[in-house]
Amino acid sequence: VQLQASGGGLVQTGGSLRLSCAASRRTYVMGWFRQAPGKEREFIAINTWNGRTKYADSVKGRFTISRDNANNTVYLQMNSLKPEDTGVYYCAADGRSDAYAYPTSSYDYWGQGTLVTVSS
């Protein structure tokens, strides 16, 4: 599965950005991880093909993940952005049955990162 992410950029605190990730075929889970400077990659949000979603506590209420199954595309709408949201955002996908229960950096498929910078 090939993943193509887009939509990063520079935004001020409180602003919004929308990330997109197109996959070459459907997988059970698609989602987003983030790696801040000097930190490990962390889970942000995932979405299953049948609409189940899961979010990291740090983004609940501010980020919304959605999915267009017809186009194998997942989106991440990011609102009320904070400087601590800065990082490289990676799209990921996995077809395993436990991928929803355990969203980790061991997912099988990864896109190139897209940089999000939130200025204070």
PDB file of C-alpha atoms in Angstrom:
ATOM      1  CA  VAL A   1       0.000   0.000   0.000  1.00  0.00           C
ATOM      2  CA  GLN A   2       1.343   3.397  -0.942  1.00  0.00           C
ATOM      3  CA  LEU A   3       0.339   6.440   1.053  1.00  0.00           C
ATOM      4  CA  GLN A   4       0.602  10.042  -0.124  1.00  0.00           C
ATOM      5  CA  ALA A   5       0.146  12.725   2.513  1.00  0.00           C
ATOM      6  CA  SER A   6      -0.333  16.440   2.024  1.00  0.00           C
ATOM      7  CA  GLY A   7      -1.577  19.552   3.761  1.00  0.00           C
ATOM      8  CA  GLY A   8       1.063  20.565   6.271  1.00  0.00           C
ATOM      9  CA  GLY A   9       2.264  24.098   6.731  1.00  0.00           C
ATOM     10  CA  LEU A  10       2.828  27.001   9.067  1.00  0.00           C
ATOM     11  CA  VAL A  11      -0.054  28.301  11.152  1.00  0.00           C
ATOM     12  CA  GLN A  12      -0.443  30.536  14.167  1.00  0.00           C
ATOM     13  CA  THR A  13      -1.682  29.347  17.546  1.00  0.00           C
ATOM     14  CA  GLY A  14      -5.423  28.843  17.414  1.00  0.00           C
ATOM     15  CA  GLY A  15      -5.435  28.295  13.684  1.00  0.00           C
ATOM     16  CA  SER A  16      -6.527  25.304  11.626  1.00  0.00           C
ATOM     17  CA  LEU A  17      -5.039  22.938   9.070  1.00  0.00           C
ATOM     18  CA  ARG A  18      -6.367  19.945   7.174  1.00  0.00           C
ATOM     19  CA  LEU A  19      -4.161  17.008   6.303  1.00  0.00           C
ATOM     20  CA  SER A  20      -4.999  14.498   3.605  1.00  0.00           C
ATOM     21  CA  CYS A  21      -3.641  11.048   2.871  1.00  0.00           C
ATOM     22  CA  ALA A  22      -4.508   9.017  -0.179  1.00  0.00           C
ATOM     23  CA  ALA A  23      -3.888   5.261  -0.205  1.00  0.00           C
ATOM     24  CA  SER A  24      -3.371   3.055  -3.230  1.00  0.00           C
ATOM     25  CA  ARG A  25      -5.949   0.600  -1.864  1.00  0.00           C
ATOM     26  CA  ARG A  26      -8.292   0.163   1.079  1.00  0.00           C
ATOM     27  CA  THR A  27      -6.978  -1.034   4.413  1.00  0.00           C
ATOM     28  CA  TYR A  28      -8.745  -1.742   7.683  1.00  0.00           C
ATOM     29  CA  VAL A  29      -7.201   1.155   9.577  1.00  0.00           C
ATOM     30  CA  MET A  30      -5.820   4.468   8.377  1.00  0.00           C
ATOM     31  CA  GLY A  31      -4.617   7.239  10.585  1.00  0.00           C
ATOM     32  CA  TRP A  32      -2.054   9.732  11.721  1.00  0.00           C
ATOM     33  CA  PHE A  33       0.980   9.764  13.941  1.00  0.00           C
ATOM     34  CA  ARG A  34       3.164  12.689  14.892  1.00  0.00           C
ATOM     35  CA  GLN A  35       6.840  13.105  15.678  1.00  0.00           C
ATOM     36  CA  ALA A  36       7.884  16.277  17.441  1.00  0.00           C
ATOM     37  CA  PRO A  37      11.513  17.419  17.421  1.00  0.00           C
ATOM     38  CA  GLY A  38      13.561  15.262  19.773  1.00  0.00           C
ATOM     39  CA  LYS A  39      10.633  13.009  20.625  1.00  0.00           C
ATOM     40  CA  GLU A  40       9.392   9.601  19.609  1.00  0.00           C
ATOM     41  CA  ARG A  41       6.609   9.138  17.123  1.00  0.00           C
ATOM     42  CA  GLU A  42       3.208   9.198  18.830  1.00  0.00           C
ATOM     43  CA  PHE A  43      -0.293   8.138  17.932  1.00  0.00           C
ATOM     44  CA  ILE A  44      -2.729  10.947  17.050  1.00  0.00           C
ATOM     45  CA  ALA A  45      -5.877   9.476  15.474  1.00  0.00           C
ATOM     46  CA  ILE A  46      -7.106   6.484  13.516  1.00  0.00           C
ATOM     47  CA  ASN A  47     -10.192   5.559  11.554  1.00  0.00           C
ATOM     48  CA  THR A  48     -11.415   2.140  10.460  1.00  0.00           C
ATOM     49  CA  TRP A  49     -13.042   1.466   7.121  1.00  0.00           C
ATOM     50  CA  ASN A  50     -16.409   1.094   8.905  1.00  0.00           C
ATOM     51  CA  GLY A  51     -16.168   4.403  10.745  1.00  0.00           C
ATOM     52  CA  ARG A  52     -14.728   3.672  14.168  1.00  0.00           C
ATOM     53  CA  THR A  53     -12.406   6.400  15.386  1.00  0.00           C
ATOM     54  CA  LYS A  54      -9.870   6.745  18.156  1.00  0.00           C
ATOM     55  CA  TYR A  55      -7.943   9.805  19.322  1.00  0.00           C
ATOM     56  CA  ALA A  56      -5.026  10.582  21.549  1.00  0.00           C
ATOM     57  CA  ASP A  57      -6.121  12.457  24.661  1.00  0.00           C
ATOM     58  CA  SER A  58      -3.981  15.432  23.671  1.00  0.00           C
ATOM     59  CA  VAL A  59      -6.065  16.126  20.554  1.00  0.00           C
ATOM     60  CA  LYS A  60      -9.586  15.104  21.587  1.00  0.00           C
ATOM     61  CA  GLY A  61     -12.070  17.873  20.912  1.00  0.00           C
ATOM     62  CA  ARG A  62      -9.679  19.704  18.607  1.00  0.00           C
ATOM     63  CA  PHE A  63      -8.851  17.213  15.842  1.00  0.00           C
ATOM     64  CA  THR A  64     -11.297  15.255  13.718  1.00  0.00           C
ATOM     65  CA  ILE A  65     -10.383  12.295  11.559  1.00  0.00           C
ATOM     66  CA  SER A  66     -12.582  11.307   8.652  1.00  0.00           C
ATOM     67  CA  ARG A  67     -12.375   8.894   5.785  1.00  0.00           C
ATOM     68  CA  ASP A  68     -13.568   8.685   2.209  1.00  0.00           C
ATOM     69  CA  ASN A  69     -13.689   4.968   1.468  1.00  0.00           C
ATOM     70  CA  ALA A  70     -14.568   5.495  -2.183  1.00  0.00           C
ATOM     71  CA  ASN A  71     -11.240   7.264  -2.701  1.00  0.00           C
ATOM     72  CA  ASN A  72      -9.206   5.479  -0.003  1.00  0.00           C
ATOM     73  CA  THR A  73      -8.428   8.828   1.564  1.00  0.00           C
ATOM     74  CA  VAL A  74      -8.221   9.843   5.199  1.00  0.00           C
ATOM     75  CA  TYR A  75      -8.345  13.395   6.469  1.00  0.00           C
ATOM     76  CA  LEU A  76      -7.282  15.068   9.680  1.00  0.00           C
ATOM     77  CA  GLN A  77      -8.965  18.371  10.454  1.00  0.00           C
ATOM     78  CA  MET A  78      -6.897  20.158  13.079  1.00  0.00           C
ATOM     79  CA  ASN A  79      -8.461  23.086  14.906  1.00  0.00           C
ATOM     80  CA  SER A  80      -7.344  25.216  17.839  1.00  0.00           C
ATOM     81  CA  LEU A  81      -3.752  24.342  17.087  1.00  0.00           C
ATOM     82  CA  LYS A  82      -1.133  24.784  19.779  1.00  0.00           C
ATOM     83  CA  PRO A  83       2.661  25.110  19.550  1.00  0.00           C
ATOM     84  CA  GLU A  84       2.955  21.620  21.057  1.00  0.00           C
ATOM     85  CA  ASP A  85       1.151  20.258  17.986  1.00  0.00           C
ATOM     86  CA  THR A  86       4.243  21.094  15.956  1.00  0.00           C
ATOM     87  CA  GLY A  87       5.884  18.118  14.331  1.00  0.00           C
ATOM     88  CA  VAL A  88       6.054  15.880  11.323  1.00  0.00           C
ATOM     89  CA  TYR A  89       2.729  14.170  10.749  1.00  0.00           C
ATOM     90  CA  TYR A  90       2.804  10.710   9.216  1.00  0.00           C
ATOM     91  CA  CYS A  91      -0.058   8.917   7.579  1.00  0.00           C
ATOM     92  CA  ALA A  92      -0.173   5.213   8.388  1.00  0.00           C
ATOM     93  CA  ALA A  93      -2.283   2.209   7.495  1.00  0.00           C
ATOM     94  CA  ASP A  94      -2.588  -1.394   8.551  1.00  0.00           C
ATOM     95  CA  GLY A  95      -4.801  -4.315   7.685  1.00  0.00           C
ATOM     96  CA  ARG A  96      -4.412  -6.453  10.774  1.00  0.00           C
ATOM     97  CA  SER A  97      -7.422  -7.153  12.965  1.00  0.00           C
ATOM     98  CA  ASP A  98      -5.766  -5.678  16.071  1.00  0.00           C
ATOM     99  CA  ALA A  99      -4.657  -2.481  14.355  1.00  0.00           C
ATOM    100  CA  TYR A 100      -7.552  -0.513  15.857  1.00  0.00           C
ATOM    101  CA  ALA A 101      -6.980  -1.811  19.367  1.00  0.00           C
ATOM    102  CA  TYR A 102      -3.243  -1.173  19.229  1.00  0.00           C
ATOM    103  CA  PRO A 103      -2.331   1.915  17.184  1.00  0.00           C
ATOM    104  CA  THR A 104       1.438   1.873  17.288  1.00  0.00           C
ATOM    105  CA  SER A 105       4.449   2.711  15.193  1.00  0.00           C
ATOM    106  CA  SER A 106       4.536  -0.940  14.109  1.00  0.00           C
ATOM    107  CA  TYR A 107       1.868  -0.319  11.473  1.00  0.00           C
ATOM    108  CA  ASP A 108       2.784  -1.873   8.126  1.00  0.00           C
ATOM    109  CA  TYR A 109       2.396   1.095   5.803  1.00  0.00           C
ATOM    110  CA  TRP A 110       3.649   4.648   6.132  1.00  0.00           C
ATOM    111  CA  GLY A 111       3.548   7.736   4.002  1.00  0.00           C
ATOM    112  CA  GLN A 112       6.112  10.450   3.821  1.00  0.00           C
ATOM    113  CA  GLY A 113       5.786  12.969   6.600  1.00  0.00           C
ATOM    114  CA  THR A 114       4.248  16.369   6.270  1.00  0.00           C
ATOM    115  CA  LEU A 115       5.496  19.149   8.523  1.00  0.00           C
ATOM    116  CA  VAL A 116       3.105  21.122  10.687  1.00  0.00           C
ATOM    117  CA  THR A 117       4.500  24.157  12.468  1.00  0.00           C
ATOM    118  CA  VAL A 118       2.401  26.101  14.940  1.00  0.00           C
ATOM    119  CA  SER A 119       3.870  29.446  15.886  1.00  0.00           C
ATOM    120  CA  SER A 120       3.169  31.100  19.214  1.00  0.00           C
TER     121      SER A 120
END
